[in-house]
């Protein structure tokens, strides 16, 4: 079974980083790795900026951005491939930048940037990084192949955040990609990008490279999907908030999904699902510390920990809907949630009382429209600039005294809403956004550093 190695933008930001990645790939050659790369550094942001400038009619600014990208990629190519062997790579880069320039000029001419055009432009980051990196592997004497992920990663036409079609991906991967994989050879392909049945380029949305790796791993029946990033695995909390955050050696898929959904920065939430269904372990590793600690995520691990980690997401908005009509009356909640469905708003946390329902929505939800609709049959109170702090662990419900310890640690920090996840491994607290970091520090100290149960 092949091994999937995914490297993010910080891991391939420049020539030095790419050499580090090449060393990791060399160590995995015996397992016939499929190497999934993101764009170099901030390339995707630069592509979005150039496209936006072109749409505004500022072609000079767009082309200046293009020149900066070309210079960065050509510099990496010069550093990574010997002069006498760089000719084919230079030709490939020239062709790609010519194609990109033509797209930007077209956007500037029409003053129109459709989602389809934006995806075509955004995809160049991965197309460029994989060309440079694969040429470096060959220059270093490795058996390697460049592969266009768009020929396998089939999606719908939801440009900007396309939905993959797993059945079609599996069939294409088995017929086109698997024959290229084998011990001693690295196949280099792109994350983030795919294509429709008609061959139109699509993207999977921000963070989509992790998703690509999991989808391809599932389609190939991989032995493991390795996500290489800039931390030693999944940590017990955001280290920027809690410097003493610890790596978690093993994590269940359920715990990982909760942490990702509630703000953990390592994993894209959608990464987990393809691996869950295919029963493929995912490991999260540090590119610059390949022998360091890492986290293994599987569907079978049962650690028995009361608390595994903390996560936070914000700002969010809390809506409290109050009406005496809730008392002994069926259909009220259906009417309530029909409003959110009609406005295309996803509800996150929910807590109910006899005559009220509190729920949370993202900060960019259309509040005025929601409040107007809900006010037709209830009173609505709105609290903005809130945050969700999530306590995640397999034995939350079964650990006596855990809630008392958590609320004791928070002291004077007021908790405005409490929600226990349906899977019983997530206790979520809503509080003011400006108190979230202090809450995380206190909870980490009381529940993880000092231990529970």
Coordinates of N, CA, C and O in Angstrom, one line a residue, residues 200-355:
X200 N -12.7 21.3 -16.5 CA -12.6 22.7 -16.0 C -11.9 22.6 -14.6 O -12.3 21.9 -13.7
X201 N -10.9 23.5 -14.4 CA -10.2 23.5 -13.1 C -11.1 24.0 -12.0 O -11.7 25.0 -12.1
X202 N -11.0 23.3 -10.9 CA -11.7 23.7 -9.7 C -10.8 23.7 -8.5 O -9.7 23.1 -8.6
X203 N -11.2 24.3 -7.4 CA -10.4 24.3 -6.1 C -11.3 23.8 -5.0 O -12.6 24.0 -5.1
X204 N -10.7 23.2 -4.0 CA -11.5 22.6 -2.9 C -11.7 23.6 -1.7 O -12.2 23.3 -0.7
X205 N -11.3 24.9 -1.9 CA -11.4 25.9 -0.8 C -10.1 25.9 0.0 O -9.2 25.1 -0.1
X206 N -10.0 26.9 0.8 CA -8.9 27.1 1.7 C -8.6 25.8 2.5 O -9.6 25.3 3.1
X207 N -7.4 25.4 2.7 CA -7.1 24.2 3.4 C -7.3 23.0 2.7 O -7.2 21.9 3.2
X208 N -7.6 23.1 1.4 CA -8.0 21.9 0.6 C -6.9 20.9 0.3 O -7.2 19.8 -0.2
X209 N -5.7 21.3 0.5 CA -4.6 20.4 0.2 C -4.6 19.2 1.2 O -4.4 18.0 0.8
X210 N -5.0 19.4 2.4 CA -5.1 18.3 3.3 C -6.3 17.3 2.9 O -6.2 16.1 2.9
X211 N -7.3 18.0 2.4 CA -8.5 17.2 1.9 C -8.1 16.4 0.7 O -8.4 15.2 0.6
X212 N -7.3 17.0 -0.2 CA -6.8 16.3 -1.4 C -6.0 15.0 -1.0 O -6.2 13.9 -1.5
X213 N -5.1 15.2 0.0 CA -4.3 14.1 0.5 C -5.2 12.9 1.0 O -4.9 11.8 0.7
X214 N -6.2 13.3 1.8 CA -7.1 12.2 2.3 C -7.9 11.6 1.3 O -8.1 10.4 1.3
X215 N -8.4 12.4 0.3 CA -9.2 11.8 -0.8 C -8.4 10.8 -1.6 O -8.8 9.7 -2.0
X216 N -7.2 11.3 -2.0 CA -6.3 10.4 -2.8 C -5.8 9.2 -2.0 O -5.8 8.1 -2.5
X217 N -5.6 9.4 -0.7 CA -5.2 8.2 0.1 C -6.3 7.2 0.2 O -6.1 6.0 0.1
X218 N -7.5 7.7 0.4 CA -8.7 6.8 0.4 C -8.9 6.1 -0.9 O -9.2 4.9 -0.9
X219 N -8.7 6.8 -2.0 CA -8.9 6.2 -3.3 C -7.9 5.1 -3.6 O -8.2 4.2 -4.3
X220 N -6.7 5.3 -3.1 CA -5.6 4.3 -3.3 C -5.5 3.2 -2.3 O -4.7 2.3 -2.4
X221 N -6.3 3.4 -1.2 CA -6.1 2.4 -0.1 C -4.7 2.6 0.6 O -4.1 1.6 0.8
X222 N -4.3 3.8 0.8 CA -3.0 4.1 1.4 C -2.8 3.5 2.7 O -3.7 3.3 3.5
X223 N -1.5 3.2 3.1 CA -1.2 2.7 4.4 C -1.3 3.8 5.4 O -1.7 3.5 6.6
X224 N -1.0 5.0 5.0 CA -1.0 6.1 5.9 C -1.1 7.4 5.2 O -0.5 7.5 4.0
X225 N -1.7 8.4 5.7 CA -1.6 9.8 5.2 C -0.9 10.6 6.2 O -1.3 10.8 7.3
X226 N 0.3 11.2 5.8 CA 1.1 12.0 6.6 C 0.9 13.5 6.3 O 1.1 13.9 5.1
X227 N 0.5 14.3 7.2 CA 0.3 15.7 7.0 C 1.5 16.4 7.7 O 1.7 16.4 8.9
X228 N 2.4 17.0 6.8 CA 3.6 17.6 7.3 C 3.4 19.1 7.4 O 3.0 19.7 6.4
X229 N 3.6 19.7 8.6 CA 3.3 21.1 8.8 C 4.4 21.7 9.7 O 5.5 21.2 9.7
X230 N 4.0 22.7 10.5 CA 5.1 23.4 11.2 C 4.9 23.3 12.7 O 5.3 24.1 13.5
X231 N 4.2 22.2 13.2 CA 4.0 21.9 14.6 C 4.2 20.4 14.7 O 4.1 19.6 13.8
X232 N 4.6 20.0 16.0 CA 4.9 18.5 16.2 C 3.5 17.9 16.6 O 3.3 17.6 17.7
X233 N 2.7 17.7 15.6 CA 1.4 17.0 15.8 C 0.3 18.0 16.3 O 0.5 19.2 16.3
X234 N -0.8 17.4 16.7 CA -1.9 18.2 17.3 C -1.6 18.5 18.7 O -1.1 17.6 19.4
X235 N -1.7 19.7 19.1 CA -1.4 20.1 20.5 C -2.6 20.2 21.4 O -3.7 20.3 20.9
X236 N -2.4 20.2 22.7 CA -3.5 20.3 23.6 C -4.2 21.7 23.6 O -5.3 21.8 24.2
X237 N -3.5 22.7 23.0 CA -4.2 24.0 22.8 C -3.3 24.8 21.9 O -2.2 24.4 21.5
X238 N -3.8 25.9 21.4 CA -3.0 26.8 20.5 C -1.8 27.3 21.3 O -1.9 28.0 22.3
X239 N -0.6 27.0 20.8 CA 0.6 27.3 21.6 C 0.9 28.8 21.6 O 1.6 29.3 22.4
X240 N 0.2 29.6 20.7 CA 0.3 31.0 20.8 C -0.5 31.6 22.0 O -0.1 32.7 22.5
X241 N -1.4 30.8 22.5 CA -2.2 31.3 23.6 C -1.7 30.6 24.9 O -1.6 31.2 25.9
X242 N -1.4 29.3 24.8 CA -0.8 28.5 25.9 C 0.5 28.0 25.5 O 0.6 26.9 24.9
X243 N 1.6 28.7 25.9 CA 3.0 28.3 25.5 C 3.3 26.8 26.0 O 4.1 26.2 25.3
X244 N 2.7 26.4 27.0 CA 2.9 25.0 27.5 C 2.1 24.0 26.9 O 2.1 22.8 27.4
X245 N 1.4 24.3 25.8 CA 0.6 23.2 25.1 C 1.5 22.0 24.8 O 2.6 22.2 24.3
X246 N 0.9 20.8 24.9 CA 1.7 19.6 24.7 C 1.2 18.8 23.4 O 0.0 18.8 23.1
X247 N 2.1 18.1 22.8 CA 1.7 17.3 21.7 C 0.9 16.1 22.2 O 1.1 15.6 23.3
X248 N -0.1 15.7 21.4 CA -1.0 14.6 21.7 C -0.5 13.4 20.9 O -0.7 13.4 19.7
X249 N 0.0 12.3 21.5 CA 0.5 11.2 20.7 C -0.5 10.5 19.9 O -0.3 10.1 18.7
X250 N -1.7 10.3 20.5 CA -2.8 9.6 19.8 C -4.1 10.3 19.9 O -4.4 10.9 21.0
X251 N -4.9 10.4 18.9 CA -6.1 11.1 18.8 C -7.1 10.3 18.1 O -6.8 9.7 17.0
X252 N -8.3 10.2 18.6 CA -9.4 9.5 17.9 C -9.9 10.4 16.8 O -9.8 11.6 16.8
X253 N -10.5 9.8 15.8 CA -11.1 10.6 14.7 C -12.2 11.6 15.2 O -12.3 12.7 14.8
X254 N -13.0 11.0 16.2 CA -14.0 11.9 16.8 C -13.4 13.1 17.5 O -13.9 14.2 17.3
X255 N -12.4 12.9 18.3 CA -11.8 14.0 18.9 C -11.2 15.0 17.9 O -11.3 16.2 18.1
X256 N -10.5 14.5 16.9 CA -9.9 15.3 15.9 C -10.9 16.2 15.2 O -10.7 17.3 14.9
X257 N -12.0 15.5 14.9 CA -13.1 16.2 14.2 C -13.6 17.4 15.0 O -13.9 18.5 14.5
X258 N -13.8 17.1 16.3 CA -14.3 18.2 17.2 C -13.3 19.3 17.3 O -13.7 20.5 17.3
X259 N -12.0 19.0 17.5 CA -11.0 20.0 17.6 C -10.9 20.9 16.4 O -10.8 22.1 16.4
X260 N -11.0 20.2 15.2 CA -10.9 20.9 14.0 C -12.1 21.9 13.8 O -11.9 23.0 13.4
X261 N -13.3 21.4 14.1 CA -14.5 22.1 13.9 C -14.5 23.3 14.9 O -15.1 24.4 14.5
X262 N -13.9 23.2 16.0 CA -13.9 24.3 17.0 C -12.6 25.1 17.1 O -12.3 25.7 18.1
X263 N -11.9 25.1 16.0 CA -10.8 26.1 15.9 C -9.4 25.6 15.9 O -8.5 26.4 15.8
X264 N -9.1 24.3 16.1 CA -7.7 23.9 16.0 C -7.2 24.1 14.6 O -7.9 23.9 13.6
X265 N -6.0 24.6 14.5 CA -5.5 25.1 13.3 C -4.7 24.1 12.4 O -4.4 24.3 11.3
X266 N -4.4 22.9 13.0 CA -3.6 22.0 12.2 C -4.4 21.3 11.1 O -3.9 21.2 10.0
X267 N -5.6 20.9 11.4 CA -6.3 20.1 10.4 C -7.5 20.8 9.8 O -8.2 21.5 10.5
X268 N -7.7 20.6 8.5 CA -8.9 21.1 7.9 C -10.0 20.1 8.2 O -9.8 18.9 8.1
X269 N -11.1 20.5 8.7 CA -12.1 19.5 9.2 C -12.5 18.4 8.2 O -12.6 17.3 8.5
X270 N -12.5 18.8 6.9 CA -12.9 17.8 5.9 C -11.8 16.8 5.6 O -12.1 15.8 5.0
X271 N -10.6 17.1 6.1 CA -9.5 16.1 5.9 C -9.9 14.8 6.5 O -9.5 13.7 6.0
X272 N -10.6 14.8 7.6 CA -10.7 13.6 8.4 C -11.7 12.6 7.8 O -11.4 11.4 7.8
X273 N -12.7 13.1 7.2 CA -13.8 12.2 6.8 C -13.4 11.1 5.8 O -13.7 9.9 6.0
X274 N -12.6 11.4 4.7 CA -12.2 10.3 3.8 C -11.4 9.3 4.5 O -11.5 8.1 4.2
X275 N -10.5 9.7 5.4 CA -9.7 8.7 6.1 C -10.6 7.9 7.1 O -10.3 6.7 7.2
X276 N -11.6 8.5 7.7 CA -12.4 7.7 8.6 C -13.1 6.6 7.8 O -13.1 5.4 8.2
X277 N -13.7 6.9 6.7 CA -14.4 6.0 5.9 C -13.5 4.8 5.4 O -13.9 3.7 5.3
X278 N -12.3 5.2 5.0 CA -11.3 4.2 4.5 C -10.5 3.5 5.6 O -9.6 2.7 5.3
X279 N -10.7 3.9 6.9 CA -9.9 3.4 8.0 C -8.4 3.5 7.8 O -7.6 2.6 8.0
X280 N -8.0 4.7 7.3 CA -6.6 5.0 7.1 C -6.1 5.9 8.2 O -6.7 7.0 8.4
X281 N -5.0 5.6 8.9 CA -4.5 6.5 9.9 C -3.9 7.7 9.3 O -3.3 7.7 8.2
X282 N -4.0 8.9 10.0 CA -3.5 10.1 9.6 C -2.5 10.5 10.7 O -2.8 10.5 11.9
X283 N -1.3 10.9 10.3 CA -0.3 11.4 11.2 C 0.0 12.9 10.9 O 0.1 13.2 9.7
X284 N 0.2 13.7 11.9 CA 0.5 15.1 11.8 C 1.9 15.3 12.3 O 2.2 15.0 13.5
X285 N 2.9 15.8 11.4 CA 4.3 15.8 11.8 C 4.9 17.2 11.4 O 4.3 17.9 10.6
X286 N 6.0 17.4 12.0 CA 6.8 18.7 11.8 C 7.8 18.5 10.8 O 8.7 17.7 10.9
X287 N 7.7 19.3 9.7 CA 8.6 19.2 8.6 C 10.1 19.4 9.0 O 11.0 18.6 8.5
X288 N 10.4 20.3 9.9 CA 11.7 20.6 10.2 C 12.2 19.7 11.4 O 13.4 19.8 11.7
X289 N 11.3 18.9 11.9 CA 11.7 18.0 13.0 C 11.2 16.6 12.6 O 10.3 16.0 13.3
X290 N 11.7 16.0 11.5 CA 11.1 14.8 11.0 C 11.2 13.6 12.0 O 10.4 12.6 11.9
X291 N 12.2 13.7 12.9 CA 12.3 12.6 13.9 C 11.7 13.0 15.2 O 11.8 12.3 16.2
X292 N 11.0 14.1 15.2 CA 10.3 14.6 16.5 C 9.0 13.9 16.8 O 8.6 12.9 16.2
X293 N 8.3 14.5 17.7 CA 7.0 13.9 18.2 C 6.0 14.2 17.1 O 6.1 15.2 16.3
X294 N 5.0 13.4 17.1 CA 3.9 13.5 16.1 C 2.6 12.9 16.7 O 2.6 12.2 17.7
X295 N 1.5 13.2 16.0 CA 0.2 12.7 16.5 C -0.3 11.7 15.4 O -0.3 12.0 14.2
X296 N -0.8 10.6 15.9 CA -1.5 9.6 15.0 C -3.0 9.7 15.3 O -3.4 9.6 16.5
X297 N -3.7 9.8 14.2 CA -5.2 9.9 14.3 C -5.8 8.7 13.7 O -5.5 8.4 12.5
X298 N -6.5 7.9 14.4 CA -7.2 6.7 13.9 C -8.6 6.6 14.4 O -9.0 7.3 15.3
X299 N -9.4 5.7 13.8 CA -10.7 5.5 14.2 C -10.8 4.6 15.4 O -11.9 4.4 16.0
X300 N -9.7 3.8 15.7 CA -9.8 2.8 16.7 C -9.2 3.2 18.1 O -9.5 2.5 19.1
X301 N -8.5 4.3 18.2 CA -7.8 4.6 19.4 C -8.8 4.9 20.5 O -9.8 5.6 20.3
X302 N -8.6 4.4 21.7 CA -9.5 4.7 22.9 C -8.5 5.0 24.0 O -8.0 4.1 24.7
X303 N -8.3 6.3 24.3 CA -7.3 6.6 25.3 C -7.9 6.7 26.7 O -7.1 6.5 27.6
X304 N -9.2 6.9 26.8 CA -9.8 7.0 28.1 C -9.5 8.3 28.8 O -9.8 8.4 30.0
X305 N -8.9 9.3 28.1 CA -8.6 10.6 28.7 C -9.9 11.3 29.0 O -10.8 11.5 28.1
X306 N -10.0 11.9 30.2 CA -11.2 12.8 30.5 C -11.2 14.0 29.6 O -12.2 14.4 29.0
X307 N -10.0 14.7 29.5 CA -9.8 15.8 28.6 C -8.6 15.6 27.7 O -7.5 15.3 28.2
X308 N -8.8 15.8 26.4 CA -7.7 15.6 25.5 C -7.1 17.0 25.1 O -5.9 17.1 25.1
X309 N -7.9 17.9 24.8 CA -7.4 19.2 24.3 C -8.5 20.3 24.4 O -9.7 20.0 24.7
X310 N -8.1 21.5 24.2 CA -9.0 22.7 24.2 C -8.9 23.4 22.8 O -7.8 23.4 22.2
X311 N -9.9 24.0 22.4 CA -9.9 24.7 21.2 C -10.9 25.9 21.3 O -11.7 25.9 22.2
X312 N -10.7 26.9 20.5 CA -11.6 28.1 20.6 C -11.8 28.7 19.2 O -10.9 28.6 18.3
X313 N -13.0 29.2 19.0 CA -13.3 29.8 17.7 C -14.2 31.1 18.0 O -15.1 31.1 18.8
X314 N -13.8 32.1 17.3 CA -14.5 33.4 17.5 C -13.9 34.4 16.5 O -12.9 34.2 16.0
X315 N -14.6 35.6 16.4 CA -15.9 35.9 17.1 C -17.1 35.2 16.4 O -17.1 34.9 15.3
X316 N -18.0 34.9 17.3 CA -19.3 34.3 16.9 C -20.4 35.2 17.5 O -20.1 36.1 18.3
X317 N -21.7 35.0 17.1 CA -22.8 35.7 17.6 C -23.8 34.8 18.2 O -24.0 33.7 17.7
X318 N -24.3 35.2 19.4 CA -25.3 34.4 20.1 C -26.7 35.0 19.9 O -26.9 36.2 20.1
X319 N -27.7 34.2 19.5 CA -29.1 34.7 19.4 C -29.9 33.9 20.4 O -29.9 32.7 20.5
X320 N -30.6 34.7 21.2 CA -31.6 34.0 22.2 C -33.0 34.4 21.8 O -33.4 35.6 21.7
X321 N -33.8 33.4 21.4 CA -35.1 33.5 20.9 C -36.1 33.1 22.0 O -36.0 32.0 22.5
X322 N -36.9 34.0 22.4 CA -37.9 33.8 23.5 C -39.3 33.9 23.1 O -39.7 34.9 22.5
X323 N -40.1 33.0 23.5 CA -41.6 33.1 23.2 C -42.3 32.1 24.1 O -41.9 30.9 24.2
X324 N -43.4 32.6 24.6 CA -44.3 31.7 25.5 C -45.0 30.7 24.6 O -45.5 29.7 25.1
X325 N -44.9 30.8 23.3 CA -45.6 29.8 22.4 C -44.8 28.5 22.4 O -45.3 27.5 21.9
X326 N -43.6 28.5 22.9 CA -42.9 27.2 23.0 C -43.5 26.3 24.0 O -43.4 25.1 23.9
X327 N -44.2 26.8 25.0 CA -44.8 25.9 26.1 C -45.8 25.0 25.5 O -46.8 25.4 24.9
X328 N -45.5 23.7 25.6 CA -46.5 22.7 25.2 C -47.0 22.8 23.8 O -48.2 22.6 23.5
X329 N -46.2 23.3 22.9 CA -46.6 23.5 21.6 C -45.6 22.9 20.6 O -44.5 23.2 20.6
X330 N -46.2 22.0 19.8 CA -45.3 21.3 18.8 C -45.1 22.2 17.6 O -45.9 23.1 17.3
X331 N -43.9 22.1 16.9 CA -43.7 22.8 15.7 C -42.9 24.1 15.8 O -42.5 24.7 14.8
X332 N -42.7 24.6 17.1 CA -42.1 25.8 17.3 C -40.6 25.8 16.8 O -40.2 26.7 16.0
X333 N -39.9 24.7 17.1 CA -38.5 24.6 16.7 C -38.4 24.5 15.2 O -37.5 25.0 14.6
X334 N -39.3 23.8 14.6 CA -39.3 23.7 13.2 C -39.5 25.0 12.5 O -38.8 25.4 11.5
X335 N -40.4 25.9 13.0 CA -40.6 27.2 12.5 C -39.3 28.0 12.7 O -38.9 28.8 11.8
X336 N -38.7 27.9 13.9 CA -37.5 28.6 14.2 C -36.3 28.3 13.2 O -35.7 29.2 12.6
X337 N -36.1 27.0 13.0 CA -35.0 26.6 12.2 C -35.3 26.8 10.7 O -34.3 26.9 9.9
X338 N -36.5 26.9 10.3 CA -36.9 27.2 8.9 C -36.3 28.6 8.5 O -35.9 28.8 7.4
X339 N -36.3 29.5 9.5 CA -35.8 30.8 9.2 C -34.3 30.8 8.9 O -33.9 31.4 7.9
X340 N -33.5 30.0 9.6 CA -32.1 29.9 9.4 C -31.9 29.2 8.1 O -30.9 29.5 7.3
X341 N -32.7 28.1 7.8 CA -32.5 27.4 6.5 C -32.8 28.3 5.3 O -32.1 28.3 4.3
X342 N -33.8 29.1 5.4 CA -34.2 30.0 4.3 C -33.1 31.1 4.1 O -32.9 31.5 3.0
X343 N -32.4 31.5 5.1 CA -31.4 32.5 5.0 C -30.0 31.9 4.7 O -29.0 32.6 4.6
X344 N -30.0 30.6 4.7 CA -28.7 29.9 4.4 C -27.7 30.0 5.5 O -26.5 30.1 5.2
X345 N -28.1 30.1 6.7 CA -27.3 30.2 7.9 C -27.1 28.9 8.7 O -28.1 28.3 9.0
X346 N -25.9 28.5 8.9 CA -25.6 27.3 9.7 C -25.6 27.6 11.2 O -25.0 28.6 11.6
X347 N -26.4 26.9 11.9 CA -26.4 27.0 13.4 C -25.4 26.1 14.0 O -25.3 24.9 13.6
X348 N -24.6 26.6 15.0 CA -23.6 25.7 15.6 C -24.1 25.1 16.9 O -24.6 24.0 16.9
X349 N -24.0 25.9 18.0 CA -24.4 25.4 19.3 C -25.9 25.7 19.5 O -26.4 26.7 19.1
X350 N -26.5 24.9 20.3 CA -27.9 25.1 20.7 C -28.1 24.7 22.2 O -27.6 23.7 22.6
X351 N -28.9 25.6 22.9 CA -29.3 25.3 24.2 C -30.7 25.7 24.4 O -31.1 26.8 23.9
X352 N -31.5 24.9 25.0 CA -33.0 25.2 25.1 C -33.4 25.3 26.6 O -32.8 24.7 27.5
X353 N -34.4 26.1 26.8 CA -35.1 26.2 28.1 C -36.6 26.1 27.8 O -37.0 25.9 26.6
X354 N -37.5 26.4 28.8 CA -38.9 26.2 28.6 C -39.5 27.1 27.6 O -40.3 26.8 26.8
X355 N -39.0 28.4 27.6 CA -39.6 29.4 26.7 C -38.6 30.1 25.8 O -38.8 31.1 25.2

